[in-house]
Amino acid sequence: MRIPLSWLREFAQVPADATAEDVMADLVKVGFEEEEVHRPTDELTGPVVVGQVLSLVKEPQTNGKTINWCQVRVVPEGQEQTLTGKGIDPSGVQGIICGAHNFVEGDKVVVTLPGAVLPGNFQISARKTYGHLSAGMIASVRELGIGDDHDGILVLSRIGLDPEIGTDAMELLGLYDQAAEINVTPDRGYAFSIRGVAREYAHATGTTFVDPASKVTAPATLQGGYGVKLNDDAPIYGKPGCDRFVARTVRGVDASRPTPPWMSARLRLAGVRSISLPVDISNYVMLELGQPNHCYDLDKLAGDIVVRRAVAGEKITTLDDKERTLDVEDLLITDDSGAIGIAGVMGGAHTEVSDSTTNILVEAAHFDEVSIARSRRRHKLPSEASKRFERGVDWHVAHIAAQRVVDLLVELAGGTADEAGTDVGTAPDAVAIDLPAGFAAARIGIDFTEEQITTSLEDLGAAVEKTSTGYRVTAPSWRNDLETKEDLSEEIARLVGYDNIPATLPVAPPGRGLSRSQQQKRRVVQALADAGLTEVLSYPFVSKAANDTFGVPAEGGARPALKLANPISEEHGFLRTSILPGLIEVARRNHSRGFRDLALYEVGSVFLPGDKLGTDSIPPLGVKPADEVLDALYDGVPHQPLHIAAVMTGHDSPAAATHTPRAWDWADALDVARLMADVLGVELVVSQGSHQAFHPGRAAQLSLRSGDVVGYAGELHPKLLAAHDMPARSVAVEVNVEALFEAAADVIVAKHISGYPVATQDVALVVPQDVPADQVLAALREGAGVLLEDVSLFDVYVGPGIEDGKKSLAFGLRFRADDRTLTADEASEARAAAVAVATERFGAVQR
């Protein structure tokens, strides 16, 4: 909402020297957010004065253009020029070249003298052009930044002005005014008006407020006016779409008269374009009082006005010249010819006021918020009227707004108002709220005095009655957002001042902080980032094919998944059961934009539906459900374990003059999984795996010692990579880290480090090709006994010298004792014991 300061000063005590910034700073105190300052003088500076064309000589040019060499008086005849500056003639007459032809000798115009700066940093100076020294410019409204018309220069008589020569044109056109723009939240629709903002400014500054509605004298009752019927046979939620309709008639209007500059200036600062006098008056009153209204060409109406719901398939051409097909929920303004307006949203083109209009019917109505909001969204037709109606308009101001429009049409358009009028509808019941005496204090944390409570609520416009238990508060008609004692408590806190609420930080009790799983998650995520991977986020919405591919190891299996009721697209209509589909899509998008070397990871939940999903009914609001009801609700929520996945493509580092980067391979994906397990102190069992999303021979299954499978790592399947336009040999890993959290010890105890030297021995064992290397490694670990500190596989060989169907596995063994230096015989004995177990289980033979 933009608030011109000159307009605000009519109803609130704004200091004469206050700027838009000052006003916004005050309004912040009562809960409005600052948006922007609108100040014409930031882009337009003088001298800009009123001038009169003394002579005009048309001079054709060789380029086919005709220019006007004008002598323009900018100082009253007989007076001296008080302005000084290069190019300003002391005689008070300026020679100016002008290319426009919409003015004649004797016209009073706006002259920008040398030294002036127009919007766009266009500086005015005396310059030689077309054989003359042109010292100034005769301006159009677009050049002044006050409109879009650039067909010709601004002739002041055409906007109803006849000022004295030399008058400051910026003051004449309201260009010294400024506007403060604030953000109005949806629950405070009353602030979409000067009336509402002036009241709030008075709250913020402790000054008095004059209600603009009190300055309008309207008849107490209206009768005998234009026929209006309210006929809503399908109210939404049982609430009539229109519960008040005021109609007034003004005859003999001259709709072609210009809008006064003071009005057009205020509308312009408020962000509303000047259209015609009747329309500008309608918009002006809406901005002033917050009540949208509409002007109909009375002579184009046929029969009584009926407010009703639309008939299926009914059409209307709205003021924007678009034909719209209506819905049965749309509330319409109609006459005998059909629909003449979508109620509260936009009028129809058939009854639009034009320059030839002489008789006007003024409408000021009150419409249901839900009806208006639905029509506005349905037709994608936002308007200033709908913005106010869907947030709530004061029922009791409709006849005041209609009278204000009538008064301005009479004053500015020369019309004559009919005494008869129409006012049909039923007033809503006033909202009375019981506020316990200590409720606001308990809610806000301040011991409010009785005076603070009553004064704050009465300043809002509420009626406050003291009761035995507290207060009975009747909310003002313009505050439809006040319905509960919590609402009143918030208003008391707001008006007493948010800055009076003490800021006391709570003291964390001992032994509290991050939960065990939160700490574990932080350690894992930080470890991956420290390892050089980049965290990303992807959408949890995937296709059924993606869930089946990544969620089921065996090819052809189907993964149960949650289907979305209202997906963003049917292609992504399911919640993910694996993180990898979204992560691969992120990698593919980066790869397509030239980022080829990637190491990405994501932490997030997957959604695994069980046998039961949802509940048969939803518990009622306002009452805490019983424990068994809550248990049933939780039982219907799908299991959502935390997973971590990573995708790596390209190389592990950038190329350099002395460095050749290494391509990511399946072992790197395995290292990511091992890193997560190591951080948590969990032993991960790695074995040959099979998963349809991974390469048949380059995939590892990740398990706990208990045998529970927690994930897969390796090279992605070539067909999958080709389908996603991903680089060949890209690798990935996905782990159910929630399972790792559960398997981790509460306290990770660091291993004892012996100070004695290590003894290393290698062994190469020939085993059948179908024997997994991790099982051989486990046998060596078991047989070596307590002296074995570590064992690792460092080579696999198949080829000449190895029998067909066999493979050679080379292991490095590290032996160390805690209390002594091992001898070579002790290490060899332990090594032999390890080999003996491998031989017994797998028929292993040393090479």
PDB file of C-alpha atoms in Angstrom, residues 692-838:
ATOM      1  CA  GLN A 692      19.701 -53.529 -11.116  1.00  0.00           C
ATOM      2  CA  ALA A 693      20.796 -49.879 -10.893  1.00  0.00           C
ATOM      3  CA  PHE A 694      24.497 -50.823 -10.640  1.00  0.00           C
ATOM      4  CA  HIS A 695      27.016 -52.483 -12.967  1.00  0.00           C
ATOM      5  CA  PRO A 696      26.655 -56.310 -12.720  1.00  0.00           C
ATOM      6  CA  GLY A 697      30.300 -56.855 -11.810  1.00  0.00           C
ATOM      7  CA  ARG A 698      31.209 -53.607 -10.077  1.00  0.00           C
ATOM      8  CA  ALA A 699      28.732 -53.298  -7.242  1.00  0.00           C
ATOM      9  CA  ALA A 700      29.193 -53.879  -3.523  1.00  0.00           C
ATOM     10  CA  GLN A 701      26.544 -54.769  -0.980  1.00  0.00           C
ATOM     11  CA  LEU A 702      26.926 -52.982   2.350  1.00  0.00           C
ATOM     12  CA  SER A 703      25.822 -54.806   5.477  1.00  0.00           C
ATOM     13  CA  LEU A 704      26.119 -54.675   9.229  1.00  0.00           C
ATOM     14  CA  ARG A 705      27.666 -57.520  11.248  1.00  0.00           C
ATOM     15  CA  SER A 706      24.088 -58.551  12.023  1.00  0.00           C
ATOM     16  CA  GLY A 707      23.582 -59.268   8.322  1.00  0.00           C
ATOM     17  CA  ASP A 708      21.162 -56.396   7.707  1.00  0.00           C
ATOM     18  CA  VAL A 709      21.757 -54.799   4.298  1.00  0.00           C
ATOM     19  CA  VAL A 710      22.097 -51.015   4.639  1.00  0.00           C
ATOM     20  CA  GLY A 711      23.044 -49.985   1.110  1.00  0.00           C
ATOM     21  CA  TYR A 712      24.896 -50.447  -2.150  1.00  0.00           C
ATOM     22  CA  ALA A 713      27.947 -48.822  -3.729  1.00  0.00           C
ATOM     23  CA  GLY A 714      29.702 -49.093  -7.049  1.00  0.00           C
ATOM     24  CA  GLU A 715      29.552 -48.173 -10.690  1.00  0.00           C
ATOM     25  CA  LEU A 716      26.127 -47.269 -12.068  1.00  0.00           C
ATOM     26  CA  HIS A 717      24.674 -49.475 -14.796  1.00  0.00           C
ATOM     27  CA  PRO A 718      25.808 -48.425 -18.307  1.00  0.00           C
ATOM     28  CA  LYS A 719      22.238 -48.525 -19.666  1.00  0.00           C
ATOM     29  CA  LEU A 720      21.031 -46.275 -16.866  1.00  0.00           C
ATOM     30  CA  LEU A 721      23.866 -43.814 -17.481  1.00  0.00           C
ATOM     31  CA  ALA A 722      23.114 -43.730 -21.203  1.00  0.00           C
ATOM     32  CA  ALA A 723      19.405 -43.163 -20.550  1.00  0.00           C
ATOM     33  CA  HIS A 724      20.210 -40.187 -18.293  1.00  0.00           C
ATOM     34  CA  ASP A 725      22.888 -38.786 -20.627  1.00  0.00           C
ATOM     35  CA  MET A 726      25.508 -39.235 -17.896  1.00  0.00           C
ATOM     36  CA  PRO A 727      29.225 -39.923 -18.353  1.00  0.00           C
ATOM     37  CA  ALA A 728      30.240 -43.565 -18.559  1.00  0.00           C
ATOM     38  CA  ARG A 729      31.754 -45.148 -15.431  1.00  0.00           C
ATOM     39  CA  SER A 730      29.955 -42.731 -13.082  1.00  0.00           C
ATOM     40  CA  VAL A 731      29.759 -44.175  -9.567  1.00  0.00           C
ATOM     41  CA  ALA A 732      27.277 -43.873  -6.712  1.00  0.00           C
ATOM     42  CA  VAL A 733      26.526 -45.010  -3.195  1.00  0.00           C
ATOM     43  CA  GLU A 734      23.400 -44.965  -1.036  1.00  0.00           C
ATOM     44  CA  VAL A 735      23.274 -45.914   2.636  1.00  0.00           C
ATOM     45  CA  ASN A 736      20.495 -46.103   5.192  1.00  0.00           C
ATOM     46  CA  VAL A 737      22.317 -44.027   7.800  1.00  0.00           C
ATOM     47  CA  GLU A 738      19.447 -44.406  10.257  1.00  0.00           C
ATOM     48  CA  ALA A 739      20.399 -48.080  10.471  1.00  0.00           C
ATOM     49  CA  LEU A 740      24.020 -47.039  11.054  1.00  0.00           C
ATOM     50  CA  PHE A 741      22.895 -44.698  13.851  1.00  0.00           C
ATOM     51  CA  GLU A 742      21.087 -47.557  15.587  1.00  0.00           C
ATOM     52  CA  ALA A 743      24.088 -49.877  15.239  1.00  0.00           C
ATOM     53  CA  ALA A 744      26.557 -47.308  16.555  1.00  0.00           C
ATOM     54  CA  ALA A 745      27.742 -47.483  20.133  1.00  0.00           C
ATOM     55  CA  ASP A 746      26.636 -44.737  22.497  1.00  0.00           C
ATOM     56  CA  VAL A 747      30.266 -43.826  23.073  1.00  0.00           C
ATOM     57  CA  ILE A 748      32.968 -44.393  20.484  1.00  0.00           C
ATOM     58  CA  VAL A 749      36.108 -45.542  22.306  1.00  0.00           C
ATOM     59  CA  ALA A 750      39.382 -44.777  20.547  1.00  0.00           C
ATOM     60  CA  LYS A 751      41.571 -47.792  19.900  1.00  0.00           C
ATOM     61  CA  HIS A 752      44.696 -48.173  21.976  1.00  0.00           C
ATOM     62  CA  ILE A 753      47.812 -47.337  19.974  1.00  0.00           C
ATOM     63  CA  SER A 754      50.780 -49.509  20.830  1.00  0.00           C
ATOM     64  CA  GLY A 755      54.184 -47.900  21.047  1.00  0.00           C
ATOM     65  CA  TYR A 756      55.918 -51.020  19.765  1.00  0.00           C
ATOM     66  CA  PRO A 757      56.936 -51.437  16.113  1.00  0.00           C
ATOM     67  CA  VAL A 758      54.699 -53.168  13.569  1.00  0.00           C
ATOM     68  CA  ALA A 759      55.551 -56.361  11.748  1.00  0.00           C
ATOM     69  CA  THR A 760      54.166 -56.623   8.207  1.00  0.00           C
ATOM     70  CA  GLN A 761      53.780 -59.728   6.120  1.00  0.00           C
ATOM     71  CA  ASP A 762      52.002 -60.361   2.810  1.00  0.00           C
ATOM     72  CA  VAL A 763      50.280 -63.459   1.608  1.00  0.00           C
ATOM     73  CA  ALA A 764      48.812 -64.402  -1.808  1.00  0.00           C
ATOM     74  CA  LEU A 765      46.124 -67.073  -1.788  1.00  0.00           C
ATOM     75  CA  VAL A 766      44.639 -68.882  -4.775  1.00  0.00           C
ATOM     76  CA  VAL A 767      40.924 -69.574  -4.279  1.00  0.00           C
ATOM     77  CA  PRO A 768      37.958 -70.419  -6.521  1.00  0.00           C
ATOM     78  CA  GLN A 769      36.677 -67.399  -8.432  1.00  0.00           C
ATOM     79  CA  ASP A 770      33.240 -67.560  -6.836  1.00  0.00           C
ATOM     80  CA  VAL A 771      34.648 -67.080  -3.320  1.00  0.00           C
ATOM     81  CA  PRO A 772      34.106 -63.466  -2.184  1.00  0.00           C
ATOM     82  CA  ALA A 773      37.294 -61.692  -1.140  1.00  0.00           C
ATOM     83  CA  ASP A 774      35.700 -60.348   2.025  1.00  0.00           C
ATOM     84  CA  GLN A 775      35.024 -63.904   3.254  1.00  0.00           C
ATOM     85  CA  VAL A 776      38.685 -64.829   2.743  1.00  0.00           C
ATOM     86  CA  LEU A 777      39.687 -61.633   4.561  1.00  0.00           C
ATOM     87  CA  ALA A 778      37.376 -62.526   7.451  1.00  0.00           C
ATOM     88  CA  ALA A 779      38.969 -66.007   7.676  1.00  0.00           C
ATOM     89  CA  LEU A 780      42.458 -64.503   7.822  1.00  0.00           C
ATOM     90  CA  ARG A 781      41.362 -62.087  10.563  1.00  0.00           C
ATOM     91  CA  GLU A 782      39.865 -64.921  12.581  1.00  0.00           C
ATOM     92  CA  GLY A 783      42.874 -67.212  12.226  1.00  0.00           C
ATOM     93  CA  ALA A 784      45.578 -64.613  12.909  1.00  0.00           C
ATOM     94  CA  GLY A 785      44.397 -64.025  16.473  1.00  0.00           C
ATOM     95  CA  VAL A 786      44.990 -61.072  18.786  1.00  0.00           C
ATOM     96  CA  LEU A 787      48.308 -60.051  17.275  1.00  0.00           C
ATOM     97  CA  LEU A 788      46.683 -59.031  13.982  1.00  0.00           C
ATOM     98  CA  GLU A 789      46.181 -55.267  13.910  1.00  0.00           C
ATOM     99  CA  ASP A 790      44.899 -54.931  10.344  1.00  0.00           C
ATOM    100  CA  VAL A 791      44.437 -56.894   7.150  1.00  0.00           C
ATOM    101  CA  SER A 792      43.635 -55.481   3.721  1.00  0.00           C
ATOM    102  CA  LEU A 793      43.252 -56.736   0.163  1.00  0.00           C
ATOM    103  CA  PHE A 794      45.657 -55.024  -2.209  1.00  0.00           C
ATOM    104  CA  ASP A 795      45.594 -57.149  -5.377  1.00  0.00           C
ATOM    105  CA  VAL A 796      43.358 -59.518  -7.328  1.00  0.00           C
ATOM    106  CA  TYR A 797      44.926 -61.431 -10.214  1.00  0.00           C
ATOM    107  CA  VAL A 798      43.465 -63.744 -12.849  1.00  0.00           C
ATOM    108  CA  GLY A 799      45.635 -64.812 -15.780  1.00  0.00           C
ATOM    109  CA  PRO A 800      48.697 -66.777 -16.798  1.00  0.00           C
ATOM    110  CA  GLY A 801      50.021 -68.893 -13.946  1.00  0.00           C
ATOM    111  CA  ILE A 802      46.615 -69.188 -12.327  1.00  0.00           C
ATOM    112  CA  GLU A 803      44.429 -72.208 -12.955  1.00  0.00           C
ATOM    113  CA  ASP A 804      41.186 -71.615 -14.837  1.00  0.00           C
ATOM    114  CA  GLY A 805      38.300 -70.933 -12.466  1.00  0.00           C
ATOM    115  CA  LYS A 806      40.687 -69.641  -9.802  1.00  0.00           C
ATOM    116  CA  LYS A 807      41.926 -66.220  -8.730  1.00  0.00           C
ATOM    117  CA  SER A 808      44.794 -64.914  -6.687  1.00  0.00           C
ATOM    118  CA  LEU A 809      44.041 -62.609  -3.727  1.00  0.00           C
ATOM    119  CA  ALA A 810      46.968 -60.715  -2.188  1.00  0.00           C
ATOM    120  CA  PHE A 811      46.570 -59.462   1.389  1.00  0.00           C
ATOM    121  CA  GLY A 812      48.749 -57.256   3.542  1.00  0.00           C
ATOM    122  CA  LEU A 813      48.822 -58.230   7.224  1.00  0.00           C
ATOM    123  CA  ARG A 814      49.961 -55.949  10.071  1.00  0.00           C
ATOM    124  CA  PHE A 815      50.960 -57.510  13.394  1.00  0.00           C
ATOM    125  CA  ARG A 816      51.689 -55.683  16.628  1.00  0.00           C
ATOM    126  CA  ALA A 817      51.766 -56.500  20.327  1.00  0.00           C
ATOM    127  CA  ASP A 818      50.849 -54.107  23.129  1.00  0.00           C
ATOM    128  CA  ASP A 819      53.630 -55.218  25.492  1.00  0.00           C
ATOM    129  CA  ARG A 820      56.626 -56.182  23.396  1.00  0.00           C
ATOM    130  CA  THR A 821      58.356 -56.092  20.044  1.00  0.00           C
ATOM    131  CA  LEU A 822      57.255 -59.044  17.974  1.00  0.00           C
ATOM    132  CA  THR A 823      59.836 -61.390  16.577  1.00  0.00           C
ATOM    133  CA  ALA A 824      59.760 -62.532  12.962  1.00  0.00           C
ATOM    134  CA  ASP A 825      58.858 -66.031  14.104  1.00  0.00           C
ATOM    135  CA  GLU A 826      55.835 -64.768  16.077  1.00  0.00           C
ATOM    136  CA  ALA A 827      54.565 -62.829  13.058  1.00  0.00           C
ATOM    137  CA  SER A 828      55.142 -65.786  10.727  1.00  0.00           C
ATOM    138  CA  GLU A 829      53.357 -68.122  13.151  1.00  0.00           C
ATOM    139  CA  ALA A 830      50.313 -65.813  13.262  1.00  0.00           C
ATOM    140  CA  ARG A 831      50.362 -65.530   9.479  1.00  0.00           C
ATOM    141  CA  ALA A 832      50.474 -69.318   9.126  1.00  0.00           C
ATOM    142  CA  ALA A 833      47.506 -69.662  11.491  1.00  0.00           C
ATOM    143  CA  ALA A 834      45.562 -67.210   9.387  1.00  0.00           C
ATOM    144  CA  VAL A 835      46.338 -69.060   6.168  1.00  0.00           C
ATOM    145  CA  ALA A 836      45.337 -72.360   7.794  1.00  0.00           C
ATOM    146  CA  VAL A 837      41.805 -71.112   8.468  1.00  0.00           C
ATOM    147  CA  ALA A 838      41.484 -69.818   4.878  1.00  0.00           C
TER     148      ALA A 838
END
